[in-house]
Coordinates of C-alpha atoms in Angstrom, one line a residue:
X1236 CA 132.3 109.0 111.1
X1237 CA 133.4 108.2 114.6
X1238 CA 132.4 106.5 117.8
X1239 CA 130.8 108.5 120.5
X1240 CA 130.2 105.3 122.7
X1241 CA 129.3 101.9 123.0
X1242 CA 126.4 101.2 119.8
X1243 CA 126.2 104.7 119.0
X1244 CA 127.9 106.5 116.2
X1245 CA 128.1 110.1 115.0
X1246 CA 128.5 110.8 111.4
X1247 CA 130.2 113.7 110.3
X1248 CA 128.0 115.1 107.1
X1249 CA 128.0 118.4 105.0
X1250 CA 124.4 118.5 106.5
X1251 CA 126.3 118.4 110.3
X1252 CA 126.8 115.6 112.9
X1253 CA 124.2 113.3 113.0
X1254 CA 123.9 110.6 115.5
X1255 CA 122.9 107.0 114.3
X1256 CA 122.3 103.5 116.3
X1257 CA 124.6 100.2 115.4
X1258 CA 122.5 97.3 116.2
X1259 CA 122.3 93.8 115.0
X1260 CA 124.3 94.5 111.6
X1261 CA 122.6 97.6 110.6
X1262 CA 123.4 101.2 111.4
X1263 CA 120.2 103.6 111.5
X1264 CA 120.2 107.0 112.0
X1265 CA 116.6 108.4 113.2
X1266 CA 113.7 111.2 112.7
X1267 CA 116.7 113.5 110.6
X1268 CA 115.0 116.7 110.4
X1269 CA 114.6 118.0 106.3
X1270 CA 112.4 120.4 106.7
X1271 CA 110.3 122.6 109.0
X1272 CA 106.7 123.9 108.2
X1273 CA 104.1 126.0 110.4
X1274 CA 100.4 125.4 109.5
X1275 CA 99.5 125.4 105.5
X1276 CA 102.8 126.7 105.1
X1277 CA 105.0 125.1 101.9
X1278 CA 108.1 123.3 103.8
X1279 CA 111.0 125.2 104.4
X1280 CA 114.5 122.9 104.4
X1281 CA 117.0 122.6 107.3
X1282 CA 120.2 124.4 106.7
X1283 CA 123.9 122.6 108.1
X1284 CA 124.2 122.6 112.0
X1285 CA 127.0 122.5 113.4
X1286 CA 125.5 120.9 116.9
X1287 CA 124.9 117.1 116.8
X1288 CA 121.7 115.9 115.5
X1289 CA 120.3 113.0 117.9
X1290 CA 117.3 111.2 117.9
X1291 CA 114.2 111.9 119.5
X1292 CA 112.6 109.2 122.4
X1293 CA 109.9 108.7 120.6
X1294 CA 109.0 108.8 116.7
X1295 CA 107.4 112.1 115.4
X1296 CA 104.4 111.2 114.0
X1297 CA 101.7 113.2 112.0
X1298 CA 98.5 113.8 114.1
X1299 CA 96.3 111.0 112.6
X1300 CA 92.9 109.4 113.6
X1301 CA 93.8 105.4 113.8
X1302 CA 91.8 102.5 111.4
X1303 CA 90.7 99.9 114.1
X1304 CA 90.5 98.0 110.5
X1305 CA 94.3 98.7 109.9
X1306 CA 95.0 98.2 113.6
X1307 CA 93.3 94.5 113.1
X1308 CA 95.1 93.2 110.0
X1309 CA 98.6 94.1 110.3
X1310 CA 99.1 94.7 113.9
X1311 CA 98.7 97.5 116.9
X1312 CA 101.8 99.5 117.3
X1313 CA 101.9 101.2 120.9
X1314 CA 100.3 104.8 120.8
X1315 CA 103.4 105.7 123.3
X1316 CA 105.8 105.0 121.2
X1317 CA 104.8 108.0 118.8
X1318 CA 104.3 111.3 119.8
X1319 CA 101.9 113.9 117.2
X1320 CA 103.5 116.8 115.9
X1321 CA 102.3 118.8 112.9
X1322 CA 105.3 119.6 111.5
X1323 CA 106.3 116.1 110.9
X1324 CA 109.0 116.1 108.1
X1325 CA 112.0 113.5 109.1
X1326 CA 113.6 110.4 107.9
X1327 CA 115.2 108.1 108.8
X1328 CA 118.6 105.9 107.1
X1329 CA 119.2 102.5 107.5
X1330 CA 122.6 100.9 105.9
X1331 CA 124.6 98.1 106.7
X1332 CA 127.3 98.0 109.0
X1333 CA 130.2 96.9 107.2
X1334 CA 130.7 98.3 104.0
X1335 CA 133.7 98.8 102.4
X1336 CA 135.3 102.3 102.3
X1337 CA 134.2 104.5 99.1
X1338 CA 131.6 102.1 98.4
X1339 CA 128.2 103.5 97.0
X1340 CA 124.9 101.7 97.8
X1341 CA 122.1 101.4 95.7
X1342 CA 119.6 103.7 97.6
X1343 CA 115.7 102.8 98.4
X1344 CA 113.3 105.6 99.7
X1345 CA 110.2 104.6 101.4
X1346 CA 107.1 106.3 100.9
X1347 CA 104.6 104.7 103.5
X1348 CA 100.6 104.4 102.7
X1349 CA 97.9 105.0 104.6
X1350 CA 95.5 106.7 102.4
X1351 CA 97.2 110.1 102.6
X1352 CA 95.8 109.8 105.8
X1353 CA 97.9 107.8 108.4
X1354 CA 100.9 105.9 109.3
X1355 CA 104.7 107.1 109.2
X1356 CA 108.2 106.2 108.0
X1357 CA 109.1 104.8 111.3
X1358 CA 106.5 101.9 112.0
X1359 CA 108.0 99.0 113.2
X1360 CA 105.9 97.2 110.0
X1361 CA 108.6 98.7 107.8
X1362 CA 112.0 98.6 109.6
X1363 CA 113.9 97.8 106.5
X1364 CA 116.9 96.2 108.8
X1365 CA 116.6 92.6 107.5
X1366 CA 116.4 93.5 103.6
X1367 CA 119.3 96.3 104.2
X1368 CA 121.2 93.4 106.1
X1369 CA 120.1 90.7 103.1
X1370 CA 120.7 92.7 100.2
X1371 CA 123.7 95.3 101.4
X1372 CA 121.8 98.0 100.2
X1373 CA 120.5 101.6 102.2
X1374 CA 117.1 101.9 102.8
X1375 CA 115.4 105.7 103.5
X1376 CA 112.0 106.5 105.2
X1377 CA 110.2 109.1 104.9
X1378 CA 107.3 111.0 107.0
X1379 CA 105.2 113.7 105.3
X1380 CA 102.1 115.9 106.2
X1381 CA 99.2 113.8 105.8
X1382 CA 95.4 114.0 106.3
X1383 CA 94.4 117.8 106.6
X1384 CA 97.5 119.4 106.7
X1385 CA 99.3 117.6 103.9
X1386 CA 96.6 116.6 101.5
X1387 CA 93.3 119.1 101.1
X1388 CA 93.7 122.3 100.1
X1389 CA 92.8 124.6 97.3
X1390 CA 92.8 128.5 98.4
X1391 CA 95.2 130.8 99.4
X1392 CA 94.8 130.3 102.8
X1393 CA 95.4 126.4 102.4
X1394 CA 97.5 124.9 99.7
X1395 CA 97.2 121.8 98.1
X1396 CA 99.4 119.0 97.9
X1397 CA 101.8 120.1 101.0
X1398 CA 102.5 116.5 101.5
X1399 CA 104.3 115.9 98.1
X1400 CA 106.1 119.5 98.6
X1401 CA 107.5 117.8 101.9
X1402 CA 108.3 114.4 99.6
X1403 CA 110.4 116.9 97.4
X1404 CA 112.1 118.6 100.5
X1405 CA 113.0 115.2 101.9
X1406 CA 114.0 113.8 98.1
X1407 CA 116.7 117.1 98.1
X1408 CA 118.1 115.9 101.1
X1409 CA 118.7 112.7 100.4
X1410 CA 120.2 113.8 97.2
X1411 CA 122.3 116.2 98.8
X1412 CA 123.6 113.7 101.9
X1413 CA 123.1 110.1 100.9
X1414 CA 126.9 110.1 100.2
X1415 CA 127.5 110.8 103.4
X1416 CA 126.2 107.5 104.7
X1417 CA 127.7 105.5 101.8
X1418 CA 124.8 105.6 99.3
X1419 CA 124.5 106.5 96.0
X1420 CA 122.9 109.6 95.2
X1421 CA 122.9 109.1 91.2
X1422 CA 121.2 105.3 91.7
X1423 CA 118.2 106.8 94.3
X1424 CA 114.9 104.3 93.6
X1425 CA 111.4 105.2 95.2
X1426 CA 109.3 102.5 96.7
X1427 CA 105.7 103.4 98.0
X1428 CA 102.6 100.9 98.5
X1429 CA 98.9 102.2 98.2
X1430 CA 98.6 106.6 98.5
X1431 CA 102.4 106.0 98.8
X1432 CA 102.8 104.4 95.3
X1433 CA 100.0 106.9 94.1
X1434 CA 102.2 109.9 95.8
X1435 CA 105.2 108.6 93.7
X1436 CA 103.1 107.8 90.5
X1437 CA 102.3 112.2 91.1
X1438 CA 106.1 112.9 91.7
X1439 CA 107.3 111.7 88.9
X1440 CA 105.1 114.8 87.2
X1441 CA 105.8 117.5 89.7
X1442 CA 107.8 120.2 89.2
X1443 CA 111.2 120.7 91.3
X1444 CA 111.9 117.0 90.7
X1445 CA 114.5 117.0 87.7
X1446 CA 117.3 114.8 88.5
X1447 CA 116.2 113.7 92.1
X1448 CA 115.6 110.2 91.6
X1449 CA 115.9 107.3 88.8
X1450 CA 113.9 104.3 89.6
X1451 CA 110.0 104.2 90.5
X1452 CA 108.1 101.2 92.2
X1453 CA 104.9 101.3 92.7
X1454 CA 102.9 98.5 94.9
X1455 CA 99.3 98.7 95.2
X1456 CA 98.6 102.1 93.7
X1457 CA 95.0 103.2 93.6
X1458 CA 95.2 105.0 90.5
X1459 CA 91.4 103.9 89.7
X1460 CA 90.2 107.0 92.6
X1461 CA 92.5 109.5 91.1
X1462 CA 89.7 110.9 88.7
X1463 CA 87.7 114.0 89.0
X1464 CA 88.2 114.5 92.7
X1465 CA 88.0 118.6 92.2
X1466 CA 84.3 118.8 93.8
X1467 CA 84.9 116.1 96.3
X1468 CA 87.9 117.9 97.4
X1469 CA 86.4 121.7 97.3
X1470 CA 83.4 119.8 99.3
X1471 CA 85.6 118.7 101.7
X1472 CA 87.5 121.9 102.2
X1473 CA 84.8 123.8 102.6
X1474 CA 83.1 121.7 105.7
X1475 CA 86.4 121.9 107.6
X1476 CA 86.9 125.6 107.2
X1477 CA 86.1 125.9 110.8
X1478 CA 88.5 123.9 112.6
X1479 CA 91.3 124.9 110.5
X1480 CA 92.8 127.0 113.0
X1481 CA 92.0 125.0 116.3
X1482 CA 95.0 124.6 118.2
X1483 CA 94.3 121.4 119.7
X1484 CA 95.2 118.5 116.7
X1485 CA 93.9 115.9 118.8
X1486 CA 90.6 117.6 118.7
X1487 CA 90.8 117.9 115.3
X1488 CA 91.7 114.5 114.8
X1489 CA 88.4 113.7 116.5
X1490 CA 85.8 115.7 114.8
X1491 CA 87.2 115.8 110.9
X1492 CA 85.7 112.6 109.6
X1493 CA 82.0 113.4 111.0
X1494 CA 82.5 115.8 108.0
X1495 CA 84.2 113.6 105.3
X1496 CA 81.9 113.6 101.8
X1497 CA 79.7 111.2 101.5
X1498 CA 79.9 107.7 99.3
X1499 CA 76.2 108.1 97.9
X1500 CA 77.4 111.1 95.9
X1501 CA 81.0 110.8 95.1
X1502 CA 81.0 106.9 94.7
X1503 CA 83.8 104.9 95.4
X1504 CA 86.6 107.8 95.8
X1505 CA 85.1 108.9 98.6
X1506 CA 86.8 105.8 100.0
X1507 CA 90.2 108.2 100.1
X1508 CA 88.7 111.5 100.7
X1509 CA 92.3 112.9 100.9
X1510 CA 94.7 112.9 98.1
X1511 CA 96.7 114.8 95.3
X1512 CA 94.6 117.1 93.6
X1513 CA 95.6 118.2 90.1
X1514 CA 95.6 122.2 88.9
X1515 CA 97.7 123.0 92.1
X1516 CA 101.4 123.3 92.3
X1517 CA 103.4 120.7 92.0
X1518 CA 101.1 119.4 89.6
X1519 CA 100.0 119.3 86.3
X1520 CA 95.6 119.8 85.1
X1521 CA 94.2 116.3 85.2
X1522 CA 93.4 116.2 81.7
X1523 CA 97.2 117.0 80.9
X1524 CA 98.2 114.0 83.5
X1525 CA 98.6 111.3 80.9
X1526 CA 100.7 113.1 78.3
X1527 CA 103.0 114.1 81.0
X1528 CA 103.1 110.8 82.5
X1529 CA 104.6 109.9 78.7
X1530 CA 106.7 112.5 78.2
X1531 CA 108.6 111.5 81.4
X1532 CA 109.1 108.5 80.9
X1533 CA 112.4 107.9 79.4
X1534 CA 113.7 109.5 82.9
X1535 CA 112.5 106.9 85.4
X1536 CA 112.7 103.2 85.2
X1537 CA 109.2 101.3 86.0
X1538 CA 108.7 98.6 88.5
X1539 CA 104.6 99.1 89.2
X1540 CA 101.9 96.4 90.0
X1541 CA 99.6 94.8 92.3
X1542 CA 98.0 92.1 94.7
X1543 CA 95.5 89.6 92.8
X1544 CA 92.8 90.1 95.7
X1545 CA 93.2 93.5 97.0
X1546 CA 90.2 94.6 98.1
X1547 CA 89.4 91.3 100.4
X1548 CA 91.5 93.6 102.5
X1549 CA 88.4 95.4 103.4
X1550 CA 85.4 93.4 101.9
X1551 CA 86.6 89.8 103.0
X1552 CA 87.3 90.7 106.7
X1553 CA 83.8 92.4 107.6
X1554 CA 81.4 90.8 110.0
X1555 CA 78.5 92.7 108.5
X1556 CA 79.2 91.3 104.9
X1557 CA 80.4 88.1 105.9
X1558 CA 77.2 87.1 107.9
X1559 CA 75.7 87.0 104.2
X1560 CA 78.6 86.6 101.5
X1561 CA 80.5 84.1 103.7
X1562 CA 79.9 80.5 101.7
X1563 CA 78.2 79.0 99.5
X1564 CA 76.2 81.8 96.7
X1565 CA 77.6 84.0 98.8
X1566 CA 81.2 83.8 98.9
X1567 CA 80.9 83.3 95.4
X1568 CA 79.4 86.6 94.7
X1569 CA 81.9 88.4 97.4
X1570 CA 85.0 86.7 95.5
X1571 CA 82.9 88.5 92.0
X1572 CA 83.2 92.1 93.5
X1573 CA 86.7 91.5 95.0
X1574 CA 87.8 90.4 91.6
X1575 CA 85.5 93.8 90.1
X1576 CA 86.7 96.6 92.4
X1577 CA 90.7 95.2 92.5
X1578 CA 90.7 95.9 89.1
X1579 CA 88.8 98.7 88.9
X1580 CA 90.6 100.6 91.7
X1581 CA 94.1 99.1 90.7
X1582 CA 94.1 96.4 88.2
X1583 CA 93.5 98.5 84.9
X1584 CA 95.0 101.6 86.3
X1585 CA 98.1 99.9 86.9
X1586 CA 97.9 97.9 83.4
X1587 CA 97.2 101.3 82.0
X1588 CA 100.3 103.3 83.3
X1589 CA 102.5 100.8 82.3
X1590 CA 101.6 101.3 78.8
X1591 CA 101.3 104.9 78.5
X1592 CA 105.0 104.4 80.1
X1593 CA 106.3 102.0 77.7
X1594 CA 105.0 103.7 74.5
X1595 CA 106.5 106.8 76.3
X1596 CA 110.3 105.1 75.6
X1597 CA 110.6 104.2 78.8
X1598 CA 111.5 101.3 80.9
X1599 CA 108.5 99.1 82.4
X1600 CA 107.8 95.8 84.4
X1601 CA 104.0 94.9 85.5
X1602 CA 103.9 92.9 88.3
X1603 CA 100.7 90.8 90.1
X1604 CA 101.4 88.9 93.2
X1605 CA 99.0 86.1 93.9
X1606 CA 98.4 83.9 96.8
X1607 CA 98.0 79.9 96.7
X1608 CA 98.1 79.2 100.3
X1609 CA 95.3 77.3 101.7
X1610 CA 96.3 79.1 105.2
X1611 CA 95.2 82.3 103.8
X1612 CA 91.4 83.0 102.8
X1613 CA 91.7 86.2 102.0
X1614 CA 94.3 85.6 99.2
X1615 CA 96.9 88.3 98.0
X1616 CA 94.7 91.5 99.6
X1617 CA 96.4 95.1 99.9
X1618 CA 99.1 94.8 102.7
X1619 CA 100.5 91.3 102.3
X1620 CA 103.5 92.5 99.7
X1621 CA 104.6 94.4 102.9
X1622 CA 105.6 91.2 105.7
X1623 CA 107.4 89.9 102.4
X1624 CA 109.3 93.9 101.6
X1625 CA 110.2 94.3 105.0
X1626 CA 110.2 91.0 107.2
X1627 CA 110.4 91.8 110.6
X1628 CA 108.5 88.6 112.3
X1629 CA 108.0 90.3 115.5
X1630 CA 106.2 93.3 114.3
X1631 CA 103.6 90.7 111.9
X1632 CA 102.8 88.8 114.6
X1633 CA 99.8 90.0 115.7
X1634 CA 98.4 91.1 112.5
X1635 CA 95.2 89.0 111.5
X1636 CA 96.1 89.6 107.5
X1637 CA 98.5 86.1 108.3
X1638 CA 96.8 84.5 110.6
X1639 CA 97.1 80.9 110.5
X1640 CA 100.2 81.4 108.0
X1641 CA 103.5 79.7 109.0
X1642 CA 106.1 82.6 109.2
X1643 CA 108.4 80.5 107.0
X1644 CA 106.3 80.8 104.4
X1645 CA 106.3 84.3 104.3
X1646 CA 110.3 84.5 105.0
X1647 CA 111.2 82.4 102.1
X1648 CA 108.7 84.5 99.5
X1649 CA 110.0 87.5 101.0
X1650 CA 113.2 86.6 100.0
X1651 CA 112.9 86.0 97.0
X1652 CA 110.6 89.4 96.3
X1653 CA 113.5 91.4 98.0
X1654 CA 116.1 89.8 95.6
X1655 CA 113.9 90.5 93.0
X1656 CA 113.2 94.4 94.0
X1657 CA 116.7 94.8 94.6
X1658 CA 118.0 93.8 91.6
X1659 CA 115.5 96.3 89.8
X1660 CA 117.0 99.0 92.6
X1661 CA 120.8 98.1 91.4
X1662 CA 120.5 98.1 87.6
X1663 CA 116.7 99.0 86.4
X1664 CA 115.9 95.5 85.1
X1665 CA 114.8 92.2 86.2
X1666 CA 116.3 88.9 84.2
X1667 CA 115.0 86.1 83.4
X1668 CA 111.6 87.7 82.3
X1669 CA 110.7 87.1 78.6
X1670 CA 109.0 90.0 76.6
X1671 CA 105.2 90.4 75.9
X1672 CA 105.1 91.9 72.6
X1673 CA 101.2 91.9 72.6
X1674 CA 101.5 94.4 75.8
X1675 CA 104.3 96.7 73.6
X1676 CA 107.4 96.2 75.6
X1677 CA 105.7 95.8 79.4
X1678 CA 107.6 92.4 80.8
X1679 CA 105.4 91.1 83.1
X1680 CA 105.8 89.5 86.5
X1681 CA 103.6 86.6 87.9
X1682 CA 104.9 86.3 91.3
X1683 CA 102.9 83.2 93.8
X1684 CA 103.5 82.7 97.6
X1685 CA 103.7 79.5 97.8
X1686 CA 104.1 76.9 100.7
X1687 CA 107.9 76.2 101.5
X1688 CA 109.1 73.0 99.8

């Protein structure tokens, strides 16, 4: 590695020279290039080059339709900053600054959510630079294919699952180069929240994946819409057949979801009409999910859970419902079908994994985060585990997810849930939890954010 000027640094890799920003006591190197792909096409990796890799002006992003309901409870990000592109695989490494010559960090790889449908490795929502900083660890993000050209497929002429082929592109990489940066490529842990957990949850049965990473954990997962998607999806392929050529993405962007299946007929899965569908490469049948899922599992270490109120994500922050279900009988029946559908959608599922893990032989923790803040009225919904991962004040602070929440609140939980993920990172365990024989050998995790004291 050496200095090209003032706060930039080149590093000199087996993959080539690679330019990477030094800023605040982090070093991050930006939108790497794994792997190139043209339309439907499997992803095809990057070879060495011997010119310098630098970093583009503004983050490659998959083209993506935004969620005024995402937009509203964790915060706008500037449309300028991103610019679309279909072929969309990078990542990005941040590490600390100082670390001491030889040494090998545990590594992290980020794999965001966004219902297989939007977001990126690079939102300013996930800049790992405080926990990298805190924990003196390497963090790795990862963008994929997402939407329709990563995750609805089923025919010749478009393949499934192209988004999880790019995942395994990406998890080569990192195997390959990691060192290179100071990390550890035989202590690699994968960390994904919502369709990122769920991609993970999929990876570890893929094919092409022996040896590429250790330690799973899984936040948010919603295993509970991973069942009998084949006619939704064949549905949905079918009605887009026509626009699967147009060259204009934007346009695409715009006119997809007129066609998206509807609720009435595929029930609550219809929620996520994009997703991993089984009987295609990398994956297994559905029916043959489970028993795979077991015979794995003495090869990954387990760290999978949830938030106590998930779906007040979406139910508790509607005007429509909330003119009726707001107080009194109401509330009390809305805080009945949060309580319902998080468990449905991720409570069991998540229960249920563990298990088929653990009587696998293999390693599992079940965790459940739960909120007792008087501030918040939503409770632990889907999202809030990510202000505590990743920190970042500035980027929360227009997110309507913690309004009325002191930021100190969530620093000091956050803290504490970084420690906690970072010890699992480092040595596959988490001490200090006693064992729950009635659940085989699944230690669980009660974790409460709490008011500072």
């Amino acid at each position: 590695m050496k200095s090209q000027q003032k706060g930039i640094l080149i590093f000199d890799t087996r993959f080539g020279k690679i330019a990477a920003l030094k800023k605040d006591g982090v070093i991050k190197a930006k939108s790497i290039r794994y792997a190139r792909s043209e339309r439907f096409q499997k992803p095809v990796p990057i070879q060495y080059s011997a010119s310098d890799s630098l970093y583009p002006d503004k983050t490659p992003v998959c083209p993506q339709k935004l969620s005024p309901l995402v937009e509203k409870m964790i915060g706008r990000t500037p449309v300028e900053e991103f610019e679309a592109e279909e072929s969309t695989q990078y990542l990005s490494i941040t590490r600390p600054e100082n670390i001491i010559e030889k040494e090998k960090l545990p590594v992290l790889v980020w794999i965001h959510g966004g219902s297989h449908e939007i977001g990126c490795g690079d939102l300013a929502t996930a800049d790992p630079a405080e926990w990298v900083k805190e924990q003196h660890i390497i963090v790795v993000t990862v963008s994929y294919r997402l939407g329709l050209f990563g995750f609805l497929g089923g025919d010749e002429k478009r393949p499934a699952n192209l988004g999880l082929f790019d995942m395994i592109e990406a998890l080569k990489w990192i195997k390959t180069n990691i060192t290179d940066f100071g990390g550890d490529a035989e202590n690699i842990t994968l960390l994904g929240q919502s369709s990122g957990g769920d991609a993970i949850a999929h990876l570890m049965i893929s094919d092409g994946i022996d040896d590429l990473f250790k330690r799973v954990i899984i936040q948010s997962a919603p295993l509970g819409l991973r069942h009998k998607r084949q006619k939704m999806s064949a549905e949905f392929l079918k009605k887009t057949e026509d626009m699967k050529d147009d060259p204009d993405v934007l346009k695409m962007m715009d006119e997809y979801d007129k066609l998206v299946p509807s609720f009435m007929k595929f029930g609550l899965k219809s929620a996520m009409p994009f997703g991993t569908q089984y009987g295609f490469p990398p994956l297994c049948k559905e029916e043959e999910a489970v028993e795979k899922w077991r015979e794995n599992a003495k090869k990954y270490d387990l760290l999978i859970g949830l938030n106590n109120d998930e779906t007040a994500f979406y139910l508790k922050t509607s005007e429509a419902l909330n003119k009726y279900f707001g107080k009194g009988l109401g509330l009390k029946i809305m805080n009945k079908v949060v309580e319902k559908t998080t468990e449905f959608i991720y409570g069991v599922p998540s229960r249920q994994f563990a298990e088929n893990h653990s009587k696998g032989g293999g390693n599992a923790y079940l965790f459940r985060i739960h909120s007792q803040l008087k501030e918040n009225p939503i409770g632990a919904s889907h999202c809030v585990d990510l202000p505590l991962i990743f920190g970042n004040e500035s980027a929360w602070k227009s997110s309507e997810m913690l309004k009325n929440i002191p930021w100190e609140h969530i620093h000091e939980n956050g803290k504490k849930l970084r420690a906690l993920w970072t010890e699992f990172a480092r040595t596959g365990i988490i001490s200090d939890q006693s064992e729950r024989p009635e659940i085989l050998k699944i230690k669980k995790i009660e974790l409460s954010i709490n008011s500072k004291k």
